[in-house]
CSV table of C-alpha atoms in Angstrom, one decimal:
chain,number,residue,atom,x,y,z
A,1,UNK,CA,-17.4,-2.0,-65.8
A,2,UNK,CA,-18.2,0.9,-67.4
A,3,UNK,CA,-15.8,3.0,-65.5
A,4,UNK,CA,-13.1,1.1,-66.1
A,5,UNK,CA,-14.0,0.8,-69.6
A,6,UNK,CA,-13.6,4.5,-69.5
A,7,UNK,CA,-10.2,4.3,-68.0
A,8,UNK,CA,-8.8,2.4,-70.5
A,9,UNK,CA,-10.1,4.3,-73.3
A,10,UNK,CA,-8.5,7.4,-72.0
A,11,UNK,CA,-5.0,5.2,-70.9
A,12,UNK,CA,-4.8,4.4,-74.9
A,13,UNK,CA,-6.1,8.1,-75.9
A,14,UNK,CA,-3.1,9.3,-74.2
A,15,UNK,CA,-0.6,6.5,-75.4
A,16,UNK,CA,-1.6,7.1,-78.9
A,17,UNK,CA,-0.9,10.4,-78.7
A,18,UNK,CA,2.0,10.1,-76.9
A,19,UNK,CA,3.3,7.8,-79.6
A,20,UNK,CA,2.5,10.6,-82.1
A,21,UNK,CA,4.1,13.0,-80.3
A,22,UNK,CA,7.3,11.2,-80.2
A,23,UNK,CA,7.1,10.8,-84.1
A,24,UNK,CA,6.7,14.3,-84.7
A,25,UNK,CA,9.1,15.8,-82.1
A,26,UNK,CA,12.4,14.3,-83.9
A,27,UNK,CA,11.2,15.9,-87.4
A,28,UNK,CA,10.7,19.3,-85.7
A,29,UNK,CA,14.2,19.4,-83.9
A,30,UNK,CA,15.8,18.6,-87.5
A,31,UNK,CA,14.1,21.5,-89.1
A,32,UNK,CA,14.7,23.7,-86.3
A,33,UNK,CA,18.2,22.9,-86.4
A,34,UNK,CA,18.9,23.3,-90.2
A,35,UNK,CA,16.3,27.0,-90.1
A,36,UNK,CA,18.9,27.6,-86.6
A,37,UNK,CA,22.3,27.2,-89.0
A,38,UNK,CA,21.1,27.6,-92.6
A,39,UNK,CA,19.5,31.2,-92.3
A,40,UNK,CA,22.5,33.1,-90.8
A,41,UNK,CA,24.2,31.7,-94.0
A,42,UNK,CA,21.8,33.2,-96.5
A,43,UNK,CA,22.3,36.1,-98.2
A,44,UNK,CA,22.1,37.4,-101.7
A,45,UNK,CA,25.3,37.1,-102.8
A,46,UNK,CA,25.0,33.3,-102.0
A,47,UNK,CA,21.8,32.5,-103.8
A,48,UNK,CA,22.5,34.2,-106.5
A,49,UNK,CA,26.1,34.0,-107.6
A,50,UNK,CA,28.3,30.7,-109.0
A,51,UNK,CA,30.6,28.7,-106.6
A,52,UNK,CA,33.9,30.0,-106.5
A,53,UNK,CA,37.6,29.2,-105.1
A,54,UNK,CA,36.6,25.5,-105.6
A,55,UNK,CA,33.4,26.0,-104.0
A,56,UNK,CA,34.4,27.4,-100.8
A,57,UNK,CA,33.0,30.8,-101.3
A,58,UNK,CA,30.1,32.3,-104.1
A,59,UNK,CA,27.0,31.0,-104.2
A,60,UNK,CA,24.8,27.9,-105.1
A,61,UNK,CA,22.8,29.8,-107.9
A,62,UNK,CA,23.8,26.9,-110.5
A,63,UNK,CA,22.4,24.2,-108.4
A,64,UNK,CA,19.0,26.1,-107.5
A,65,UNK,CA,18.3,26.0,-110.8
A,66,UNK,CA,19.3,22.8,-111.7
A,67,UNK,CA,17.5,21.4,-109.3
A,68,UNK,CA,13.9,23.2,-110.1
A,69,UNK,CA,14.9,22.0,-114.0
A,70,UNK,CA,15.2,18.3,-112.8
A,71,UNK,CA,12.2,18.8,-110.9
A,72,UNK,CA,10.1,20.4,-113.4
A,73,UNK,CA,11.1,17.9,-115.9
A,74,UNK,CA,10.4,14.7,-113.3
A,75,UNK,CA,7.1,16.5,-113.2
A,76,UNK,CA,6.1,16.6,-116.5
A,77,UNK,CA,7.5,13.1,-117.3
A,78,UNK,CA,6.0,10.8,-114.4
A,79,UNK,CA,2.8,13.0,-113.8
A,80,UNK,CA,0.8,12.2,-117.0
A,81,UNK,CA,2.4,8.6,-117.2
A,82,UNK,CA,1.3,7.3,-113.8
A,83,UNK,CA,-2.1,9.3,-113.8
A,84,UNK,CA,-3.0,7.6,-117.3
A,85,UNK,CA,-1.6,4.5,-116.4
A,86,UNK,CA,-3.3,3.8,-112.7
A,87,UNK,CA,-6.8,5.1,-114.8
A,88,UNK,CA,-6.0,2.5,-117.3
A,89,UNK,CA,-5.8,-0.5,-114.8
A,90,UNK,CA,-8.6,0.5,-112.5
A,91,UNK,CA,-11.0,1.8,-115.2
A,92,UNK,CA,-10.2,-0.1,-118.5
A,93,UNK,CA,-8.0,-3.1,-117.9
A,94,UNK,CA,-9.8,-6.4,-116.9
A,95,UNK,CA,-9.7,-8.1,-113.6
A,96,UNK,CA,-7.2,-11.1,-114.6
A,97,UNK,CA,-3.5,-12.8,-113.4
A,98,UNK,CA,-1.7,-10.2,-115.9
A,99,UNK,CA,-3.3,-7.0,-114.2
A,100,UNK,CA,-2.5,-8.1,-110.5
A,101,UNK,CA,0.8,-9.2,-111.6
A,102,UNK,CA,1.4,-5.7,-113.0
A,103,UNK,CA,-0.1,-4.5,-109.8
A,104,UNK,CA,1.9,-6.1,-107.7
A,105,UNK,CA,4.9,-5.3,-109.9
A,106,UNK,CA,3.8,-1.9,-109.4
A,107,UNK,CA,3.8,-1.8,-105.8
A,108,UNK,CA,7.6,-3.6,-105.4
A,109,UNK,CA,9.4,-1.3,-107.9
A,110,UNK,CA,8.1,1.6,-104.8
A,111,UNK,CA,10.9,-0.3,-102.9
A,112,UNK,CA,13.5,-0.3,-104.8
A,113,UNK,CA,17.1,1.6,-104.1
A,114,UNK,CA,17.2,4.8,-105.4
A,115,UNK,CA,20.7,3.6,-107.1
A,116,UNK,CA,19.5,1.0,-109.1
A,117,UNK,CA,17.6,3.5,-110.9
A,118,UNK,CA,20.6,5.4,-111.2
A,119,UNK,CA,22.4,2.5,-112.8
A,120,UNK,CA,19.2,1.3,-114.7
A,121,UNK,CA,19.1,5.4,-116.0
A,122,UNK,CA,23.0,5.3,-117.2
A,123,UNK,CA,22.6,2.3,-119.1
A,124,UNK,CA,19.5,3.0,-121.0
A,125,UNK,CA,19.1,6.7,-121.2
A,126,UNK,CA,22.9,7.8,-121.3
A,127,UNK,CA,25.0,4.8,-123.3
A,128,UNK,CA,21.6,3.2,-125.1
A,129,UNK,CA,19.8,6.2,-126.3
A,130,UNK,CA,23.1,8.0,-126.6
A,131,UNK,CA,21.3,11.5,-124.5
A,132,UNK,CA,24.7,11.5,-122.8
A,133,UNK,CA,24.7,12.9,-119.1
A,134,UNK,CA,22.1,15.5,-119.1
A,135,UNK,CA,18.9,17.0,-117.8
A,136,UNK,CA,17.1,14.9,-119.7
A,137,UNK,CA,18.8,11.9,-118.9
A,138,UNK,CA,18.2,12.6,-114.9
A,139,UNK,CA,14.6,13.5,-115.1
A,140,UNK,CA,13.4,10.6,-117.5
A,141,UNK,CA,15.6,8.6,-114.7
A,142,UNK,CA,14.0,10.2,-111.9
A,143,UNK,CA,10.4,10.1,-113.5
A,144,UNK,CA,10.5,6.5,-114.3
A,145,UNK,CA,11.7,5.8,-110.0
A,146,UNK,CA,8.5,8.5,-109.1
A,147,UNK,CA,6.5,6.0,-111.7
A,148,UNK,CA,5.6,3.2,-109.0
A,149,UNK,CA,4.6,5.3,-106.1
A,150,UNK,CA,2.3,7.5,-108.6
A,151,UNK,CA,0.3,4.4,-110.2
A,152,UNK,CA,-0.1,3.3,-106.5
A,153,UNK,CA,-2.1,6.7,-105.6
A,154,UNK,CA,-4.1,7.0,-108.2
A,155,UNK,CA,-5.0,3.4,-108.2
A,156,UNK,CA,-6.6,3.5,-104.9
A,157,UNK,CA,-7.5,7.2,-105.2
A,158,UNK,CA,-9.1,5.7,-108.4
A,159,UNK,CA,-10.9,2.6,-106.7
A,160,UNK,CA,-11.7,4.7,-103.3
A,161,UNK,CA,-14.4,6.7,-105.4
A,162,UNK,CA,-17.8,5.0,-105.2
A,163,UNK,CA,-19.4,3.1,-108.0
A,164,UNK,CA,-22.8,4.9,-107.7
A,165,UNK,CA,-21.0,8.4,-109.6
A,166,UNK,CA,-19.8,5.9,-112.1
A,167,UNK,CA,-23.6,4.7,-112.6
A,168,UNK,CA,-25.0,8.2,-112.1
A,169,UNK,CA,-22.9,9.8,-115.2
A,170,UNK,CA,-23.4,7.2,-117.2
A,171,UNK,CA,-27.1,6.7,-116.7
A,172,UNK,CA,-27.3,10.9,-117.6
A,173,UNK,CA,-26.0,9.4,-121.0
A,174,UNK,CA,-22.4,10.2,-120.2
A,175,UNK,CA,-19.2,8.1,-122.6
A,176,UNK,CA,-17.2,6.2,-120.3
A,177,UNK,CA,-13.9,8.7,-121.0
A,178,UNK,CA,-16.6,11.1,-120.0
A,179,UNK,CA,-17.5,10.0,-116.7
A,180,UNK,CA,-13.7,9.2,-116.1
A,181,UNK,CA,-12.8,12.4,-117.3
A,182,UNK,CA,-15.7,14.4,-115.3
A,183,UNK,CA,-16.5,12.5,-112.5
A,184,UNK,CA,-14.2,9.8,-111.1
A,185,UNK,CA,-10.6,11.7,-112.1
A,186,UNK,CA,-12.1,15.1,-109.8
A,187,UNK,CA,-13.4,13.2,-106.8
A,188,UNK,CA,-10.0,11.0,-106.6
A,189,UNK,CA,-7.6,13.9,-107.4
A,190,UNK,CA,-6.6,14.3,-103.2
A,191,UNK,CA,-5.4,11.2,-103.4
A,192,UNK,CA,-3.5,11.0,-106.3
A,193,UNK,CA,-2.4,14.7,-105.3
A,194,UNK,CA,-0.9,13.1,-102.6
A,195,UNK,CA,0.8,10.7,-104.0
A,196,UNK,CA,2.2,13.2,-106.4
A,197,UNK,CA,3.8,15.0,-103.9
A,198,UNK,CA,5.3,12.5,-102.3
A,199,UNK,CA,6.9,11.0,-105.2
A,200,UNK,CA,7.7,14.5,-106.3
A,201,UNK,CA,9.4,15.8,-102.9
A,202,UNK,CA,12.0,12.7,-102.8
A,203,UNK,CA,12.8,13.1,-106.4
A,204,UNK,CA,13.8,16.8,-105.5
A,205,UNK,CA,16.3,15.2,-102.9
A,206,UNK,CA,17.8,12.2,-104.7
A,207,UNK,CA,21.3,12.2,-105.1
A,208,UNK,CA,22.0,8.9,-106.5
A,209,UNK,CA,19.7,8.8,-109.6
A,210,UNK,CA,21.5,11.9,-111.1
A,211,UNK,CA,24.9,10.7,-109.7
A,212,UNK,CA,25.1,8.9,-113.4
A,213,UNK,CA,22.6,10.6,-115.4
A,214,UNK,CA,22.7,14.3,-114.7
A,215,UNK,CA,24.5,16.3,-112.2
A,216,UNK,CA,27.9,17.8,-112.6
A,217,UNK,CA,30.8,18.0,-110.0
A,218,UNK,CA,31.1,21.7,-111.0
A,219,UNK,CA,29.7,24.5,-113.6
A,220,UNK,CA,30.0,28.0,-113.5
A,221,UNK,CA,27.2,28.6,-115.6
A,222,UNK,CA,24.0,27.7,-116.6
A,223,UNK,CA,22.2,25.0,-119.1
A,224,UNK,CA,21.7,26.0,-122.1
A,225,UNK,CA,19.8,23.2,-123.5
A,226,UNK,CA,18.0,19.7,-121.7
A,227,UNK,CA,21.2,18.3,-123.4
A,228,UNK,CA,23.4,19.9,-120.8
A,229,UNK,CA,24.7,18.3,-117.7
A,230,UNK,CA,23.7,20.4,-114.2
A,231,UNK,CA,24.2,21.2,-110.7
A,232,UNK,CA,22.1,20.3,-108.3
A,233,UNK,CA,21.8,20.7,-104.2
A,234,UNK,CA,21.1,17.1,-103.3
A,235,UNK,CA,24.8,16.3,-105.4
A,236,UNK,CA,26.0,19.7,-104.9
A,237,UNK,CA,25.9,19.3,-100.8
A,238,UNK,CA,27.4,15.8,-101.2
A,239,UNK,CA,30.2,17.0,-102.8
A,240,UNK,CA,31.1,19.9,-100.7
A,241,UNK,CA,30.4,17.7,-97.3
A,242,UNK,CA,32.5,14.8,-98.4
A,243,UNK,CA,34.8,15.9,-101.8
A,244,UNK,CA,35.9,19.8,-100.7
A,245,UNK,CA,38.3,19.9,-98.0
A,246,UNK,CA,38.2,23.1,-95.2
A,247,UNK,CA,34.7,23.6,-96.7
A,248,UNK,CA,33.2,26.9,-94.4
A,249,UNK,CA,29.9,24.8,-92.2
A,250,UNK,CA,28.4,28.0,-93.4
A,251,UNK,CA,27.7,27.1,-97.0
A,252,UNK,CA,26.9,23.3,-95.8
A,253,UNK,CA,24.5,24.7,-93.6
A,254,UNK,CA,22.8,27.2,-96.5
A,255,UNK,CA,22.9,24.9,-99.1
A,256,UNK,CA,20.9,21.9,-96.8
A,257,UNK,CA,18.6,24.9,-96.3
A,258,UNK,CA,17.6,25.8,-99.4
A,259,UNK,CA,17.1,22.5,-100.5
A,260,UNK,CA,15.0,21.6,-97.8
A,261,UNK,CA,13.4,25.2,-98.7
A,262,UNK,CA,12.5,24.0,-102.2
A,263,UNK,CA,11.2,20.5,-101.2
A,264,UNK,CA,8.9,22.3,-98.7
A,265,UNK,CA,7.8,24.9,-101.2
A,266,UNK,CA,6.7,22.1,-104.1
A,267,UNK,CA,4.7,19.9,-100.9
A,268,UNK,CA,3.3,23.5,-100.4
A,269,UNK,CA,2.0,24.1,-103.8
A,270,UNK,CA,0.7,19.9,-104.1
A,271,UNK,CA,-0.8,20.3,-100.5
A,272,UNK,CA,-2.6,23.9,-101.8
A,273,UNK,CA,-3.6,21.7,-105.2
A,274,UNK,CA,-5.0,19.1,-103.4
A,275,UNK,CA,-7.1,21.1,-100.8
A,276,UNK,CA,-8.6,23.3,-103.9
A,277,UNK,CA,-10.2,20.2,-105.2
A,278,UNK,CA,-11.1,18.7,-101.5
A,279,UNK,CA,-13.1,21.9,-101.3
């Protein structure tokens, strides 16, 4: 009995990992086939100079920067919001009907097309509040659809820390925003660190949030204000695979590249945050 017992633990040892394996393989062959065409298309000139010839030669350098500017701004907009708001409803708000209905509110938004916050962005931020198409515009639009999945995190980042450091710090004569502040905020920061990068890494990526709200089919220059409208790669590699005719695969291939470079490089920095405070 115990043999077989043995057996079988083994025969689902290896068909979980098989399982795994077969996850993991497909993502590998994808990045190996966009490193395999989008670094022979690299070069200097093309990171750092504006499309030109209708955006069959130059470079992408407009829609690099664009695309850290949206990024930066969906940062600062939907970071302190959904960190203050899922410490609100696990620390301060009351177990009642209206808190899990916000919760659960909270958790469908996550599902939501990515368009209908570009729509829902257009209508509010661009014709209501008059901030016309702009950076602005695309990251309070792309903050508010990272909103949902950030809450989430630190909710059960939040609720995953053990009620005995709650007791402790306040028994040492520790405020409430104290022991929030000090003691239950640090220990659940991997989680929420992990929710921020996920939210933050398919923000970077979105095209159809700043279809209506941000991005520009072509500028030779750069923004001058958050007022401006701006390139970015997710739009920018739309356009040029779809809109450009007898568009060079070369410049496809760098610009997928380098986006995928960026989104890898800000889930690099998050993953290096969140392991500091692991430690």
């Amino acid at each position: 009995m115990k043999i077989l017992k043995g057996k079988s633990g083994i025969a689902i040892e290896l068909f979980i990992k098989t399982i795994a394996l077969l996850a993991v393989v497909p993502i590998f062959l994808i990045l190996g086939y966009i490193i395999y065409k989008g670094v022979p298309a690299i070069s200097w000139e093309f990171l750092t100079e504006v499309p030109k010839r209708g955006m069959r030669a130059g470079g992408i350098f407009p829609a690099i920067v664009g695309t850290i500017y949206l990024t930066l701004g969906t940062i600062a907009v939907s970071v302190p919001f959904g960190i203050f708001t899922g410490v609100y409803l696990v620390e301060y708000a009351k177990d009642n009907i209206l808190t899990r209905l916000i919760n659960l509110t909270i958790i469908n938004l996550a599902g939501i097309p990515s368009i209908i916050y570009g729509l829902f962005g257009m209508a509010l931020f661009v014709i209501y509040f008059k901030l016309g198409v702009s950076i602005l515009s695309g990251s309070l639009t792309l903050g508010i659809m990272c909103l949902p999945v950030i809450i989430t995190a630190t909710r059960e980042a939040l609720l995953a820390v053990p009620n005995s450091l709650r007791e402790a710090s306040l028994a040492l004569g520790a405020t409430k925003w104290e022991t929030i502040s000090k003691v239950v905020v640090p220990a659940a920061l991997p989680g929420i660190s992990t929710g921020v990068i996920l939210s933050i890494s398919r923000a970077a990526g979105e095209t159809a949030p700043i279809l209506f709200t941000a991005a520009a089919f072509y500028l030779p220059f750069l923004p001058q204000s958050i007022f401006d409208q701006v390139m970015a790669l997710p739009y920018h590699l739309y356009v040029i695979s779809t809109q450009v005719p007898n568009m060079p695969q070369s410049n496809m291939h760098g610009t997928l590249f380098v986006l995928v470079f960026i989104t890898v490089g800000f889930n690099l920095i998050g993953a290096y945050i969140r392991n500091k405070f692991e430690k």
